[in-house]
């Protein structure tokens, strides 16, 4: 195959503007058949907007210029009927947020079948068979049950796998994968990446892979384009861009990743590199990095804490099991079950134990990480602790008081002391109120501050703390990127200065630079206000950096726990070893 016919997609001078303001400018690249182009950059850099323009998914007020040819067909001049024929058949997309991409009133299997029936002449029985086969390929448990389930009945990772199946069902020539592994644990992520690779080789598919995880990019991308403020600032073969970056922004993205072989005081951020390669940044904001050249290399940029364990290092494991100190949170024999099969009269014949008799303590000022595969019960445990779902058995005590015996007034006070940052930022924000009102709402609900003017000032302060511009107070959730919406949720959870914060995948939707800022922020707030965190995540590198102690959960049970460094250096349980082996590495 010659060089010309080998090119699947050629993009030249692509620009996108909203109401005259350009958000993507002069983007050009080519994608060859059977290859993967990784597009990386911070939230809001234009990654998703530039690819949505290829599929005609931008709103009417968007102005698109340039050229984008798929197999010689100009995409940017297609009408709606032309895009309808192309989408799902020749070009498909895996969206970042599966909960808002799946129709909540239709069963998951039927939604995937709909794509197949729209583009191919197959019977419904044949379509069902092919969907079930693909559900097995993307490692969905109990494919028959998932097929007949509604989106709200399955976990976040399972919803994302349904979206991947929907994108691949017609074997398109080009797949745009917009953060397709964000909600997946490392083992399923590895399997999905291998699946995409195998399907790519089998059908010679071209893939545009958008992600903030540079470890994932290293695993799947043949070529990399780095976007910053709507421009491509660096592009080339993956090996060249990832291991020999030229642009300071690329160097900063690589430096922001939490390292696995050390425990830094703080994580560097992109702004450190764009402001003279850390030269103008105070020592306390550099992650204790003294070697500018090492930082620019992006591999050994994070310097481990020089303090002894348990002294002044924020990330060191503080032994808190002293008999003189009682736990802030005590969980004993906690169970949460869901009925899988009932009789005609409602008697449960078969049930699923999502949380199976867990017992543990969390001490004041401690950060406890909870890791495990999607569907193992992590989020269920967090919500059961906060009384957001009903537990089947066991007790939860906060500050020595059983939560199920609290009065209505005490329960409201408890809400101030225990907060949660949910996994899906879009579905946890009210689309009808502005983000500023969403952050102010808990302040008003609990009667904090004398007036709305004071609450507004506090809200603006919180927005700035989590990296949101104060001028965005009156914007609505749909006007933000996924990472920006998650920062809104973090600001809302911290507004009441709670004692215990349950972070349910709170940084999974953030790009690596903002992730570093948020993790540094959470650590700063912990040191300043004495917050205690239960940090639920599938990102092992993040949990190692952020957590004092880690609990590993499998099928509703905790199979191993211990100090972060010790658990990573010498994992005892085969499941923990399996998780660490699946971790993507540069």
XYZ file of C-alpha atoms in Angstrom:
586
model
C 0.000 0.000 0.000
C 1.507 3.334 -1.063
C 1.810 6.404 1.140
C -1.209 8.214 -0.337
C -3.767 5.409 -0.034
C -2.358 4.486 3.383
C -3.621 7.785 4.847
C -7.025 7.303 6.465
C -7.572 10.819 7.821
C -5.924 14.088 6.840
C -6.703 17.186 8.901
C -5.375 20.545 7.678
C -5.788 23.959 9.262
C -8.735 22.952 11.447
C -10.103 25.882 13.455
C -13.175 26.088 15.678
C -14.706 29.256 17.093
C -17.680 29.931 19.377
C -19.294 33.352 18.995
C -16.150 34.637 17.337
C -13.766 33.282 19.997
C -11.370 30.656 18.644
C -10.880 27.609 20.852
C -9.048 25.479 18.265
C -6.687 27.085 15.774
C -4.754 25.722 12.791
C -4.674 22.060 13.865
C -3.122 19.727 11.286
C -2.228 16.030 11.405
C -2.537 12.802 9.443
C -3.631 9.376 10.637
C -2.666 6.234 8.759
C -4.711 3.051 8.643
C -4.090 0.676 11.457
C -2.305 3.304 13.572
C -3.228 5.186 16.734
C -2.789 8.918 17.209
C -2.759 9.935 20.850
C -3.923 13.486 21.585
C -2.934 14.734 25.033
C -3.300 18.062 26.788
C -4.952 19.749 29.718
C -8.684 19.944 30.222
C -10.062 22.680 27.951
C -7.113 22.571 25.542
C -9.395 21.710 22.616
C -8.823 17.966 22.341
C -12.475 16.918 22.394
C -13.749 19.968 20.478
C -11.352 19.356 17.582
C -12.475 15.723 17.203
C -16.181 16.447 17.689
C -15.897 18.813 14.723
C -14.949 15.792 12.595
C -18.268 14.137 13.442
C -20.540 17.167 13.185
C -21.326 17.081 16.904
C -20.645 20.737 17.700
C -23.562 23.113 18.451
C -24.972 25.345 15.726
C -23.200 28.473 16.957
C -19.817 26.817 16.357
C -17.876 28.049 13.346
C -15.591 25.434 11.768
C -12.919 26.107 9.155
C -10.220 24.041 7.497
C -10.278 20.565 5.997
C -10.714 17.020 7.331
C -10.806 14.203 4.789
C -11.677 10.618 5.733
C -10.772 8.300 2.851
C -11.019 11.310 0.547
C -14.466 12.394 1.844
C -14.514 15.933 3.192
C -16.165 15.727 6.618
C -16.482 19.411 7.446
C -18.866 20.135 4.544
C -21.270 17.220 5.148
C -24.905 18.003 5.898
C -26.789 16.318 8.727
C -27.904 13.405 6.536
C -24.326 12.824 5.427
C -23.103 12.810 9.029
C -25.895 10.400 9.947
C -24.605 7.912 7.360
C -21.009 8.326 8.541
C -21.468 8.308 12.307
C -21.371 4.840 13.791
C -20.656 3.248 10.419
C -17.460 4.834 9.061
C -16.489 6.902 12.101
C -17.578 6.359 15.694
C -16.840 7.881 19.061
C -16.355 6.592 22.587
C -17.441 9.459 24.833
C -15.832 10.475 28.111
C -18.908 10.333 30.366
C -20.943 7.162 29.742
C -23.757 8.045 32.163
C -24.703 11.121 30.138
C -24.082 9.376 26.794
C -26.358 6.387 27.411
C -30.127 6.810 27.289
C -31.406 6.221 30.845
C -34.817 4.876 29.695
C -33.477 2.175 27.341
C -31.736 -1.064 28.212
C -28.001 -1.184 27.520
C -28.128 -4.046 25.005
C -30.940 -2.431 23.031
C -28.944 0.770 22.656
C -26.018 -1.113 21.136
C -28.409 -3.105 18.922
C -29.911 0.158 17.678
C -26.545 1.194 16.218
C -26.180 -2.120 14.396
C -29.735 -2.170 13.045
C -29.387 1.414 11.774
C -26.375 0.636 9.576
C -26.556 -3.065 8.696
C -29.332 -5.292 7.365
C -29.463 -7.933 10.086
C -32.311 -9.527 12.010
C -32.910 -8.604 15.636
C -31.894 -12.090 16.774
C -28.603 -11.842 14.849
C -28.027 -8.336 16.216
C -28.605 -9.579 19.768
C -26.141 -12.440 19.259
C -23.438 -10.090 17.962
C -23.967 -7.635 20.817
C -23.643 -10.405 23.416
C -20.435 -11.623 21.763
C -18.976 -8.119 21.881
C -20.068 -7.708 25.509
C -17.956 -10.752 26.292
C -15.015 -9.318 24.334
C -15.076 -6.098 26.363
C -15.149 -8.171 29.569
C -18.626 -7.309 30.813
C -19.685 -9.731 33.559
C -22.948 -11.611 32.983
C -23.515 -10.286 29.408
C -27.131 -11.462 29.325
C -27.942 -9.503 32.481
C -26.050 -6.394 31.319
C -27.927 -6.583 28.004
C -31.257 -6.270 29.835
C -30.027 -3.754 32.451
C -30.619 -0.015 32.462
C -27.551 2.262 32.718
C -28.223 3.192 36.348
C -28.148 -0.503 37.330
C -24.484 -1.048 36.402
C -21.203 0.459 37.620
C -19.359 3.343 35.989
C -16.734 1.069 34.497
C -19.393 -1.243 33.085
C -21.200 1.696 31.480
C -17.953 2.723 29.789
C -17.518 -0.792 28.396
C -21.046 -0.654 26.982
C -20.057 2.594 25.240
C -16.949 0.928 23.799
C -19.072 -1.956 22.491
C -21.459 0.543 20.888
C -18.585 2.293 19.098
C -17.070 -0.951 17.784
C -20.210 -2.876 16.849
C -20.151 -1.813 13.157
C -16.352 -2.110 12.766
C -15.819 1.525 11.677
C -12.737 2.717 9.795
C -12.006 5.419 12.387
C -12.703 5.372 16.124
C -12.381 8.537 18.194
C -11.805 7.406 21.769
C -12.361 10.348 24.142
C -10.984 9.225 27.528
C -12.317 5.671 27.013
C -10.503 4.143 29.991
C -11.062 6.927 32.528
C -13.642 4.990 34.566
C -11.906 1.619 34.297
C -9.636 -0.078 36.797
C -6.133 -0.982 35.667
C -6.823 -4.636 34.860
C -9.856 -3.905 32.689
C -8.050 -0.892 31.231
C -5.218 -3.158 30.150
C -7.711 -5.608 28.649
C -9.558 -2.808 26.806
C -6.312 -1.434 25.377
C -5.361 -4.925 24.214
C -8.858 -5.349 22.752
C -8.607 -2.082 20.826
C -5.192 -3.105 19.566
C -6.422 -6.546 18.447
C -9.490 -5.106 16.698
C -7.286 -2.478 15.118
C -4.976 -5.138 13.698
C -7.884 -7.338 12.610
C -9.878 -4.638 10.801
C -7.091 -2.104 10.093
C -8.903 0.559 12.145
C -7.463 4.012 12.705
C -7.841 5.325 16.265
C -7.649 8.833 17.669
C -7.078 8.284 21.376
C -7.710 11.274 23.660
C -6.519 10.913 27.233
C -4.774 12.657 30.095
C -3.011 9.436 31.167
C 0.437 9.439 29.596
C 1.012 5.885 30.803
C -1.929 4.787 28.649
C -0.610 6.813 25.699
C 2.709 4.997 26.014
C 0.867 1.668 25.821
C -1.348 2.305 22.799
C -0.239 5.309 20.710
C 1.978 5.105 17.629
C 2.055 8.892 17.258
C 1.353 11.678 19.740
C 0.046 15.236 19.323
C 0.239 17.550 22.346
C -2.393 20.319 22.493
C -2.181 23.507 24.512
C -4.757 26.324 24.362
C -6.180 25.132 21.044
C -2.829 24.632 19.291
C -0.701 21.550 18.667
C 2.614 22.488 20.286
C 4.437 19.208 19.653
C 3.790 16.064 17.644
C 5.672 13.072 16.357
C 6.280 9.369 17.019
C 5.283 8.335 20.546
C 8.796 7.277 21.525
C 10.197 10.653 20.548
C 7.526 12.799 22.225
C 7.281 10.786 25.462
C 10.955 10.103 26.070
C 12.605 13.133 24.432
C 10.069 15.982 24.747
C 11.122 19.329 23.305
C 8.364 21.700 24.392
C 8.212 22.843 28.060
C 4.487 22.050 28.149
C 5.101 18.410 27.195
C 7.866 18.220 29.781
C 5.456 19.579 32.381
C 2.762 17.002 31.559
C 5.276 14.188 31.998
C 6.529 15.633 35.276
C 3.006 15.829 36.747
C 2.502 12.066 36.815
C 2.796 10.643 40.351
C 5.937 8.467 40.351
C 5.857 4.840 41.439
C 9.427 4.651 42.683
C 9.409 7.602 45.103
C 7.172 9.617 47.444
C 7.507 13.338 46.652
C 6.385 16.088 48.994
C 4.419 17.716 46.185
C 3.812 17.092 42.512
C 5.170 19.550 39.931
C 2.571 21.288 37.742
C 2.622 22.465 34.140
C 2.777 26.118 35.221
C 6.119 25.389 36.887
C 7.594 24.453 33.520
C 5.928 27.205 31.517
C 7.277 29.780 33.971
C 10.926 29.157 33.269
C 11.316 25.477 34.117
C 10.733 25.934 37.854
C 13.346 28.682 38.085
C 10.902 31.326 39.359
C 8.866 29.048 41.630
C 9.431 29.015 45.421
C 10.940 25.827 46.805
C 7.776 24.778 48.613
C 5.865 24.651 45.312
C 8.389 22.627 43.336
C 8.000 19.198 44.841
C 11.478 19.776 46.375
C 13.012 19.439 42.928
C 16.462 21.055 42.799
C 17.662 19.710 39.455
C 16.171 21.652 36.569
C 17.616 19.330 33.948
C 16.158 16.257 35.652
C 12.767 17.950 35.735
C 12.967 18.801 32.071
C 13.577 15.154 31.284
C 10.246 14.220 32.806
C 11.329 10.910 34.335
C 12.980 11.422 37.734
C 11.437 14.788 38.426
C 9.782 13.923 41.739
C 12.135 13.963 44.701
C 11.234 11.714 47.624
C 10.666 13.214 51.007
C 13.896 13.689 52.907
C 12.199 13.469 56.294
C 12.012 10.294 58.310
C 8.769 8.380 58.118
C 6.171 9.858 60.450
C 7.828 13.274 60.883
C 7.006 16.294 58.758
C 6.398 14.666 55.373
C 2.681 15.060 54.422
C 2.731 11.832 52.442
C 4.446 9.735 55.072
C 2.379 7.087 56.850
C 1.514 8.302 60.315
C 1.009 5.435 62.694
C -2.386 6.247 64.192
C -3.348 3.036 65.914
C -2.110 4.227 69.292
C -4.382 3.055 72.055
C -4.588 6.668 73.273
C -6.356 7.724 70.070
C -9.823 6.483 69.175
C -10.728 6.184 65.482
C -12.704 8.929 63.766
C -14.585 6.272 61.788
C -15.162 2.706 62.962
C -16.759 0.156 60.622
C -17.678 -3.297 61.911
C -19.072 -6.270 59.920
C -20.620 -3.973 57.305
C -22.743 -5.713 54.670
C -24.638 -4.356 51.688
C -26.655 -6.808 49.580
C -28.743 -6.451 46.448
C -31.443 -8.908 45.346
C -30.666 -10.647 42.064
C -33.716 -12.896 41.922
C -37.035 -12.766 43.766
C -40.174 -14.876 43.922
C -43.597 -13.701 42.776
C -44.288 -12.522 46.332
C -41.033 -10.599 46.650
C -38.985 -13.106 48.656
C -35.306 -12.943 47.763
C -34.061 -16.184 46.199
C -30.612 -14.965 45.162
C -28.644 -11.946 46.285
C -25.361 -10.181 45.546
C -23.162 -9.188 48.467
C -21.601 -5.978 47.202
C -19.969 -5.383 50.601
C -19.307 -8.571 52.522
C -18.690 -8.107 56.241
C -15.997 -5.397 56.234
C -14.339 -4.116 59.410
C -11.745 -1.340 59.601
C -10.883 1.938 61.344
C -9.917 5.335 59.954
C -8.108 7.752 62.261
C -8.296 11.532 62.328
C -5.897 13.191 59.874
C -5.261 9.952 58.004
C -5.657 9.362 54.283
C -6.821 5.832 53.498
C -6.808 4.698 49.878
C -9.315 2.104 48.678
C -8.474 0.356 45.398
C -9.985 -2.529 43.469
C -11.606 -3.460 40.199
C -14.809 -1.918 38.913
C -17.806 -3.553 40.571
C -15.865 -4.792 43.615
C -17.968 -2.627 45.959
C -15.712 0.424 46.529
C -18.327 3.085 45.773
C -21.039 1.069 47.536
C -18.891 0.997 50.666
C -18.310 4.758 50.549
C -22.014 5.502 50.164
C -22.995 3.054 52.896
C -20.602 4.786 55.293
C -22.293 8.130 54.571
C -25.782 6.602 54.938
C -26.589 7.351 51.284
C -27.635 3.735 50.774
C -29.071 1.292 53.270
C -26.766 -1.323 54.734
C -27.926 -4.884 55.331
C -25.913 -5.529 58.493
C -23.082 -4.141 60.594
C -22.392 -0.844 62.314
C -20.773 2.464 61.359
C -19.602 4.805 64.121
C -18.412 8.379 63.603
C -16.614 9.993 66.535
C -17.815 7.074 68.649
C -21.520 7.574 67.833
C -23.502 4.935 65.884
C -24.918 6.643 62.811
C -28.193 4.712 62.812
C -29.129 6.108 66.242
C -28.782 9.799 65.435
C -31.692 12.234 65.671
C -32.766 14.286 62.648
C -30.889 17.355 63.928
C -27.744 15.340 64.622
C -27.970 13.743 61.184
C -28.024 17.178 59.548
C -24.992 18.204 61.575
C -23.307 15.006 60.432
C -23.733 16.107 56.827
C -21.420 19.012 57.569
C -18.779 16.694 58.969
C -18.941 14.014 56.241
C -18.885 14.934 52.563
C -18.409 13.052 49.293
C -17.017 13.884 45.868
C -18.876 11.654 43.402
C -17.335 9.837 40.454
C -19.480 11.375 37.705
C -19.366 15.188 37.997
C -22.040 15.922 35.403
C -24.758 13.764 36.946
C -23.981 15.073 40.443
C -24.496 18.719 39.424
C -27.907 20.280 38.826
C -27.910 21.368 35.153
C -30.425 24.160 35.919
C -28.296 26.139 38.363
C -24.936 27.807 37.843
C -21.765 26.299 39.274
C -21.450 29.214 41.680
C -24.930 28.513 43.039
C -24.079 24.805 43.294
C -21.065 25.570 45.494
C -23.065 28.098 47.559
C -25.967 25.692 48.098
C -24.502 23.726 51.057
C -23.430 27.007 52.722
C -26.994 28.301 52.480
C -28.515 24.953 53.501
C -26.506 24.858 56.735
C -26.923 28.562 57.487
C -23.254 29.426 57.283
C -22.241 33.096 56.950
C -24.586 36.036 57.533
C -25.614 36.787 53.960
C -25.464 35.572 50.378
C -22.860 38.250 49.717
C -20.501 36.611 52.233
C -21.360 33.168 50.850
C -20.546 34.396 47.360
C -17.157 35.667 48.525
C -16.447 32.279 50.118
C -17.551 30.535 46.901
C -15.238 32.660 44.764
C -12.382 31.814 47.124
C -13.140 28.092 46.802
C -13.292 28.324 43.009
C -9.870 29.916 42.902
C -8.475 27.299 45.282
C -9.451 24.451 42.953
C -8.271 26.231 39.797
C -11.527 27.734 38.504
C -11.725 31.319 37.278
C -13.933 33.478 39.491
C -15.589 34.922 36.378
C -17.161 31.512 35.725
C -19.498 31.848 38.715
C -22.576 32.297 36.503
C -21.800 29.543 34.009
C -23.784 26.304 33.858
C -22.300 22.778 34.145
C -22.713 22.009 30.419
C -20.379 24.907 29.605
C -17.418 23.192 31.278
C -15.165 20.300 30.363
C -15.273 17.080 32.388
C -12.225 18.017 34.432
C -13.549 21.489 35.195
C -16.879 20.043 36.375
C -15.035 17.730 38.753
C -13.252 20.733 40.268
C -16.668 22.307 40.888
C -17.721 19.169 42.784
C -14.535 19.214 44.877
C -15.099 22.873 45.783
C -18.700 22.092 46.788
C -17.617 19.175 49.003
C -14.961 21.246 50.768
C -17.214 24.285 51.262
C -18.351 23.088 54.699
C -14.809 22.199 55.847
C -15.813 18.621 56.733
C -13.836 16.284 58.960
C -14.180 13.237 56.690
C -14.218 13.474 52.902
C -14.985 10.426 50.777
C -13.349 10.975 47.378
C -15.008 8.545 44.977
C -12.744 8.638 41.889
C -12.461 12.383 42.484
C -9.445 12.921 40.204
C -10.109 10.232 37.596
C -11.662 12.730 35.160
C -8.832 15.263 35.498
C -5.842 15.683 33.239
C -2.483 15.037 34.868
C -1.628 18.695 35.472
C -4.951 19.546 37.155
C -4.787 16.203 38.955
C -1.441 17.265 40.428
C -2.900 20.630 41.457
C -5.921 19.002 43.097
C -3.850 16.379 44.921
C -1.503 19.092 46.192
C -4.570 21.127 47.191
C -6.161 18.227 49.063
C -2.902 17.609 50.906
C -2.583 21.322 51.753
C -6.140 21.418 53.071
C -5.481 18.285 55.067
C -2.465 19.892 56.714
C -4.293 23.189 57.259
C -7.677 21.924 58.472
C -6.942 18.350 59.550
C -9.208 16.690 56.963
C -9.462 12.920 56.913
C -9.851 11.234 53.513
C -11.205 7.936 52.307
C -9.770 8.007 48.787
C -11.476 5.606 46.371
C -9.691 5.190 43.056
C -8.508 2.763 40.411
C -5.305 4.744 39.753
C -2.561 3.001 41.713
C 0.068 5.674 41.088
C -2.264 8.341 42.520
C -3.229 6.272 45.537
C 0.430 5.575 46.338
C 1.313 9.269 46.285
C -1.763 10.445 48.172
C -2.501 7.742 50.750
C -0.925 6.946 54.088
C -2.510 3.502 54.100
C -4.091 1.422 51.328
C -6.885 -1.154 51.447
C -7.258 -3.498 48.461
C -10.822 -4.666 47.807
C -11.943 -7.670 45.779
C -15.509 -8.955 45.406
C -16.784 -7.080 48.437
C -13.927 -7.966 50.779
C -10.653 -6.337 51.813
C -7.946 -8.808 50.834
C -4.899 -6.762 51.867
C -4.085 -3.508 53.616
C -1.022 -1.703 54.891
C 1.168 1.401 54.574
C 1.443 2.588 50.965
C 5.182 2.114 50.503
C 5.131 -1.305 52.122
C 2.186 -2.550 50.070
C 3.734 -1.433 46.780
C 7.197 -2.747 47.640
C 6.034 -6.136 48.873
C 2.425 -7.027 47.935
C 1.355 -10.274 49.600
C -1.992 -11.153 48.061
C -2.095 -12.490 44.452
C -4.849 -10.002 43.582
C -2.702 -7.042 44.675
C 0.170 -8.419 42.636
C -2.190 -8.749 39.667
C -3.278 -5.100 39.962
C 0.301 -3.822 40.146
C 1.326 -5.928 37.140
C -1.451 -4.351 35.042
C -0.412 -0.776 35.877
C 0.545 1.153 32.695
C 4.062 2.539 32.894
C 6.154 4.882 30.808
